[in-house]
mmCIF file of C-alpha atoms in Angstrom:
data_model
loop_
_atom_site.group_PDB
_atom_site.id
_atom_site.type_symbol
_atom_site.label_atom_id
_atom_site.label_comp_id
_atom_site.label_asym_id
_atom_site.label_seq_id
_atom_site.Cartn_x
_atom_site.Cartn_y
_atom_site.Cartn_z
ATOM 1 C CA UNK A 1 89.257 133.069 181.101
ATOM 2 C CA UNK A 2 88.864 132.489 177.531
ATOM 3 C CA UNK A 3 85.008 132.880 176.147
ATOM 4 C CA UNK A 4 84.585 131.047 172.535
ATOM 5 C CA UNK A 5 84.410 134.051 170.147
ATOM 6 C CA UNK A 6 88.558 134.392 170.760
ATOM 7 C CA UNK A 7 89.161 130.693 169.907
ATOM 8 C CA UNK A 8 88.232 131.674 166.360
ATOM 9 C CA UNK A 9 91.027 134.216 166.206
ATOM 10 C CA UNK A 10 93.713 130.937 166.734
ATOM 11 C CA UNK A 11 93.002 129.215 163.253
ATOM 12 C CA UNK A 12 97.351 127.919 163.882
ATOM 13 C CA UNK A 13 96.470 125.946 167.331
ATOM 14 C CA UNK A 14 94.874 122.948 168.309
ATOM 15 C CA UNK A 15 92.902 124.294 170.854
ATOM 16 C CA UNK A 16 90.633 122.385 173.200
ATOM 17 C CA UNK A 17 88.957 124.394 175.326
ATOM 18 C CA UNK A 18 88.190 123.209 178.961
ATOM 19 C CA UNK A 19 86.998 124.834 180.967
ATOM 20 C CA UNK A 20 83.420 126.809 181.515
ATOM 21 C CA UNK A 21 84.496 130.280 183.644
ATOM 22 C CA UNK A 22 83.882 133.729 182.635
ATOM 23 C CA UNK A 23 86.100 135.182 180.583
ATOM 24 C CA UNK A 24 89.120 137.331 182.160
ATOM 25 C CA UNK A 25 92.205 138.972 180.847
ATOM 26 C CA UNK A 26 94.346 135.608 179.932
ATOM 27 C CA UNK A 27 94.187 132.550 178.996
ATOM 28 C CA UNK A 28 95.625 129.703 180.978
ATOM 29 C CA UNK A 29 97.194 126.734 178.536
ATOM 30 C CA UNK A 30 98.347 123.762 179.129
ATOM 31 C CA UNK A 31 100.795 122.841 176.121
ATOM 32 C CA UNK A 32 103.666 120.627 175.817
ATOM 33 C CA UNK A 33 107.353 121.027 176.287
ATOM 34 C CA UNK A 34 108.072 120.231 172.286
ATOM 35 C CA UNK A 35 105.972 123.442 171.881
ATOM 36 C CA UNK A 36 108.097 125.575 174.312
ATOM 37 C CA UNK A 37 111.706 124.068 173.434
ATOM 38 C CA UNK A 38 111.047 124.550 169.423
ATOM 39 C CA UNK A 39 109.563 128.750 169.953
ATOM 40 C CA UNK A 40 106.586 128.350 168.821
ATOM 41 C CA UNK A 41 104.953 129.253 172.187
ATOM 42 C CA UNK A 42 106.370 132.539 172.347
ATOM 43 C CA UNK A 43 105.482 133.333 168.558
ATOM 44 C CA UNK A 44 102.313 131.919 169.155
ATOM 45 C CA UNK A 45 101.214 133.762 172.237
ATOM 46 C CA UNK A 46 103.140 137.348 171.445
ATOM 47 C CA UNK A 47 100.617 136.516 167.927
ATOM 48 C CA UNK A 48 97.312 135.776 170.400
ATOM 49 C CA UNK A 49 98.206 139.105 172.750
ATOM 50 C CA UNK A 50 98.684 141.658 170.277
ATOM 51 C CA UNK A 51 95.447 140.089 168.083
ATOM 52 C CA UNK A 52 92.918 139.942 171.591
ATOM 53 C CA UNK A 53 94.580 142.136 174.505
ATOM 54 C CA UNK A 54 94.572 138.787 176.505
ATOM 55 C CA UNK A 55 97.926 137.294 178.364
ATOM 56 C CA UNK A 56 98.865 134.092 177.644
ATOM 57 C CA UNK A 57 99.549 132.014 180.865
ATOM 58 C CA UNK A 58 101.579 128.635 179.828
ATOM 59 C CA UNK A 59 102.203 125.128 181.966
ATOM 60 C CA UNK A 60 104.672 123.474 179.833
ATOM 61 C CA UNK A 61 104.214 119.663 180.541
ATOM 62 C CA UNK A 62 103.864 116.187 179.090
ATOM 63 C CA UNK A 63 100.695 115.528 176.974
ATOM 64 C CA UNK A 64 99.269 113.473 179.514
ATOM 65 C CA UNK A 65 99.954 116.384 182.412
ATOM 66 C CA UNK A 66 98.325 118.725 180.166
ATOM 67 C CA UNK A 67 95.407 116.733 179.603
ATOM 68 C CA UNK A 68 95.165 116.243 183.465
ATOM 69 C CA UNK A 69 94.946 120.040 183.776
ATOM 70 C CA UNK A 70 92.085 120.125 181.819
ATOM 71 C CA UNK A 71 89.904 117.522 183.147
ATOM 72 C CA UNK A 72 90.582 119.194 186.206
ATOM 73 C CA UNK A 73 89.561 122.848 185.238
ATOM 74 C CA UNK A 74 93.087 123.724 185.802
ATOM 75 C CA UNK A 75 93.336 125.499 182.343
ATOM 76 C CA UNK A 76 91.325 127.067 179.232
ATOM 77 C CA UNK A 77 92.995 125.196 176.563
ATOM 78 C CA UNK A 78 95.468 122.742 175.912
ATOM 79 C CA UNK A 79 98.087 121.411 173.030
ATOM 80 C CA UNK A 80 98.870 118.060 173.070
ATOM 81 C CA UNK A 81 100.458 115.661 170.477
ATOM 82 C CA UNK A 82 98.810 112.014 171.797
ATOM 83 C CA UNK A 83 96.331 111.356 168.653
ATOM 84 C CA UNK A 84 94.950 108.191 170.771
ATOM 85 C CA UNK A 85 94.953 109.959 173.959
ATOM 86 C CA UNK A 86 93.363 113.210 172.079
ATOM 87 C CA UNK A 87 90.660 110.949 170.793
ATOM 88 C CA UNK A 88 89.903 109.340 174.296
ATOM 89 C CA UNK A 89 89.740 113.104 176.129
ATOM 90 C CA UNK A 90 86.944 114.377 173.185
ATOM 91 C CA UNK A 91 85.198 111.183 173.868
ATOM 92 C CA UNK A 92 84.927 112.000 177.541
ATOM 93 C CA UNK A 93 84.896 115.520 178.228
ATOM 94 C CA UNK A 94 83.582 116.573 175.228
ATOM 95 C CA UNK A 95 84.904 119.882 174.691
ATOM 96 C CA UNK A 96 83.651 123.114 173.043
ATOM 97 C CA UNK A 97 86.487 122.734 170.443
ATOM 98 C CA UNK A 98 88.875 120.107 168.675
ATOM 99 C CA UNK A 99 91.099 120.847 166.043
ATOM 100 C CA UNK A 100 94.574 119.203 164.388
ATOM 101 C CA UNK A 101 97.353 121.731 163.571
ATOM 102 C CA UNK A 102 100.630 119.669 163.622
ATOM 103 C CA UNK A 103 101.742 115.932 162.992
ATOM 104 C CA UNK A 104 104.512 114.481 164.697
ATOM 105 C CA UNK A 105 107.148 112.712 163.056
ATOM 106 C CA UNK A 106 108.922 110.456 165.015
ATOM 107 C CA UNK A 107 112.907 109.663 164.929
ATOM 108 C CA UNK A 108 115.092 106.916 166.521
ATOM 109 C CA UNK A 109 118.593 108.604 166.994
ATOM 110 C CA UNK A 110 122.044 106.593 167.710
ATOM 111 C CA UNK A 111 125.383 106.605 167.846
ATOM 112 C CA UNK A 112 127.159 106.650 164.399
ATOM 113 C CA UNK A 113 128.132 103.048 165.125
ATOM 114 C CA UNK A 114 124.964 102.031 165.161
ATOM 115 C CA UNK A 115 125.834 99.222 168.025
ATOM 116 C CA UNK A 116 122.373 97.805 167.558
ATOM 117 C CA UNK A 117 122.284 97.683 163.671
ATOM 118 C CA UNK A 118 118.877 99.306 163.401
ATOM 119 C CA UNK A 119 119.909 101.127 160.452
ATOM 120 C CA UNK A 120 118.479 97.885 158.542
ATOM 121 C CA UNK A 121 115.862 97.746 160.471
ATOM 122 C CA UNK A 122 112.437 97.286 158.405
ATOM 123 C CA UNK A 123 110.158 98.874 160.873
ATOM 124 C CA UNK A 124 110.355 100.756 164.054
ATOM 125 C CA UNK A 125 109.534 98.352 165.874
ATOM 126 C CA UNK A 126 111.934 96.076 163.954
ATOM 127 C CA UNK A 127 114.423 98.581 165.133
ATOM 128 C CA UNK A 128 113.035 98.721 168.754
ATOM 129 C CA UNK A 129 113.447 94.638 169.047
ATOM 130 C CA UNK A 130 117.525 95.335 167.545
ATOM 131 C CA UNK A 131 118.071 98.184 170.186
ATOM 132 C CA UNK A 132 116.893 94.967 172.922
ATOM 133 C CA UNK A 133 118.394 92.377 171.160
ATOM 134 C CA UNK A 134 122.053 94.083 171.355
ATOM 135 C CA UNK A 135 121.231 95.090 175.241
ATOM 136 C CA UNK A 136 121.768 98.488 174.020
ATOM 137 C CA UNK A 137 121.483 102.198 175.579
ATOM 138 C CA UNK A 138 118.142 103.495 175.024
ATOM 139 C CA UNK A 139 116.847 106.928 176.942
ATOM 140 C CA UNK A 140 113.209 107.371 177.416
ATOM 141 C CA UNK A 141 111.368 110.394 178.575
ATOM 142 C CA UNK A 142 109.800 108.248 181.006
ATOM 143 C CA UNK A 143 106.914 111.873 181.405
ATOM 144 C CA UNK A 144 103.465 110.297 180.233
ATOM 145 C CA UNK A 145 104.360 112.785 177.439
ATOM 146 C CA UNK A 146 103.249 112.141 174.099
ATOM 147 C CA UNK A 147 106.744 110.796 172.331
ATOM 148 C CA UNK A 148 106.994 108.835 175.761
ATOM 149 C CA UNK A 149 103.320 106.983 174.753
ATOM 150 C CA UNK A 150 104.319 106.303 171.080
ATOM 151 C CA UNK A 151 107.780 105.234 172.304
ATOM 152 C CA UNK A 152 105.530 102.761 174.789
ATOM 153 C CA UNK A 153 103.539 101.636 171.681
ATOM 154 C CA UNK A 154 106.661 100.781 169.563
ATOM 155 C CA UNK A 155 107.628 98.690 172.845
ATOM 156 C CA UNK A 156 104.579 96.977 172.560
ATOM 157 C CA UNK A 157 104.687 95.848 168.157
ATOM 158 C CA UNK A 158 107.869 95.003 169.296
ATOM 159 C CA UNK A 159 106.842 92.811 172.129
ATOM 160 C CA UNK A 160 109.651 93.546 174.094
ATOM 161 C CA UNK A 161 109.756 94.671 177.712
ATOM 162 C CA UNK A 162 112.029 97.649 177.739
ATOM 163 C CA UNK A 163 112.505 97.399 181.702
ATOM 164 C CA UNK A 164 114.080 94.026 181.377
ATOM 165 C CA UNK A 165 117.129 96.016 179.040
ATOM 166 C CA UNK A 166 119.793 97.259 182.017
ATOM 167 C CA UNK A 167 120.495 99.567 179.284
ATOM 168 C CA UNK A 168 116.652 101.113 179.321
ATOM 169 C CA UNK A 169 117.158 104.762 181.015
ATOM 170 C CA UNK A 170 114.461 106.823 182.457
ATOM 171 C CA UNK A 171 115.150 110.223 181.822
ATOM 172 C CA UNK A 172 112.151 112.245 182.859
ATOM 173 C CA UNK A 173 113.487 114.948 180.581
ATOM 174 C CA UNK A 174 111.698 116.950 178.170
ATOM 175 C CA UNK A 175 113.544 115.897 174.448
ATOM 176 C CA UNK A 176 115.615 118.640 174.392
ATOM 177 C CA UNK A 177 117.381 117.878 177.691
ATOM 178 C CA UNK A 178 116.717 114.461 176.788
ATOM 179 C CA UNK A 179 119.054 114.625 173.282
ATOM 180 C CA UNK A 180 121.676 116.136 175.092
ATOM 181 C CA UNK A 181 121.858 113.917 177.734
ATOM 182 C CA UNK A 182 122.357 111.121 175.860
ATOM 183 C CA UNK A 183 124.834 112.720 173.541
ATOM 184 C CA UNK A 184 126.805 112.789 176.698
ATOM 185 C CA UNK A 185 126.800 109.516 177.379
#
């Protein structure tokens, strides 16, 4: 696995290391599926190989999977985009490394019609109470991901329910998947 003197070659990544074993001839990481469906992974890791001689072996899940991984020893490193969640994970397993690479910016994406009028919506949440108030289609990742836990906080400064909406789908889709899927319906 992964020894400290080769997270210093990865000034791009976030990298949290986990895990205490030797060091071997990859790297195990735990990343998430935005990572994956947008190429970065590849770039990143055909950038790691060629600059230490180590493989690059990838689970591609939700932030919160990822995380899970690493508490249980599962990988080397992880990347994750769940600021709070982040926070919470240094606080308790105190790893050997921490570092921000990325921001998220989050997107609500409708119809043209915009059935729920959110397009004068003040706030997200503003927009999240709309989407409710007009019983309209919404389509959650429903993966303990990270866009799944801000989507849960927006819920929340909304202080709506989302479950209560008919309308409320639980895709358990990585966004990608996700987008098309509800272009479809």
């Amino acid at each position: 696995m992964i020894t400290r003197r080769w997270l210093f070659l990865l000034p791009a990544l976030l990298l949290i290391q986990c895990d205490r074993r030797a060091p071997d001839r990859a790297v195990e990481i735990a990343t998430t599926t935005s990572l994956q469906g947008s190429g970065l992974l590849d770039v990143l890791s055909t950038e790691f190989r060629r600059q230490t001689g180590l493989e690059v072996h990838a689970f591609v899940v939700g932030s919160g999977q990822a995380m899970n991984l690493a508490r249980k020893g599962t990988v080397d490193l992880i990347i994750t985009h769940d600021p709070e969640r982040e926070r919470q994970f240094v606080a308790t397993m105190r790893p050997r490394m921490y570092r921000q690479f990325m921001w998220n910016d989050f997107v609500i994406i409708g119809p043209p019609n915009d059935p729920a009028g959110i397009r004068q919506a003040k706030t997200a949440a503003d927009a999240f109470r709309r989407i409710d108030d007009h019983r309209a289609k919404f389509c959650s990742r429903s993966d303990q991901s990270g866009t799944h836990m801000k989507e849960l906080d927006l819920w929340r400064l909304a202080r709506v329910d989302p479950l209560k909406n008919p309308q409320y789908l639980r895709m358990g889709q990585p966004m990608a998947y996700l987008l098309r899927s509800a272009d479809e319906l």
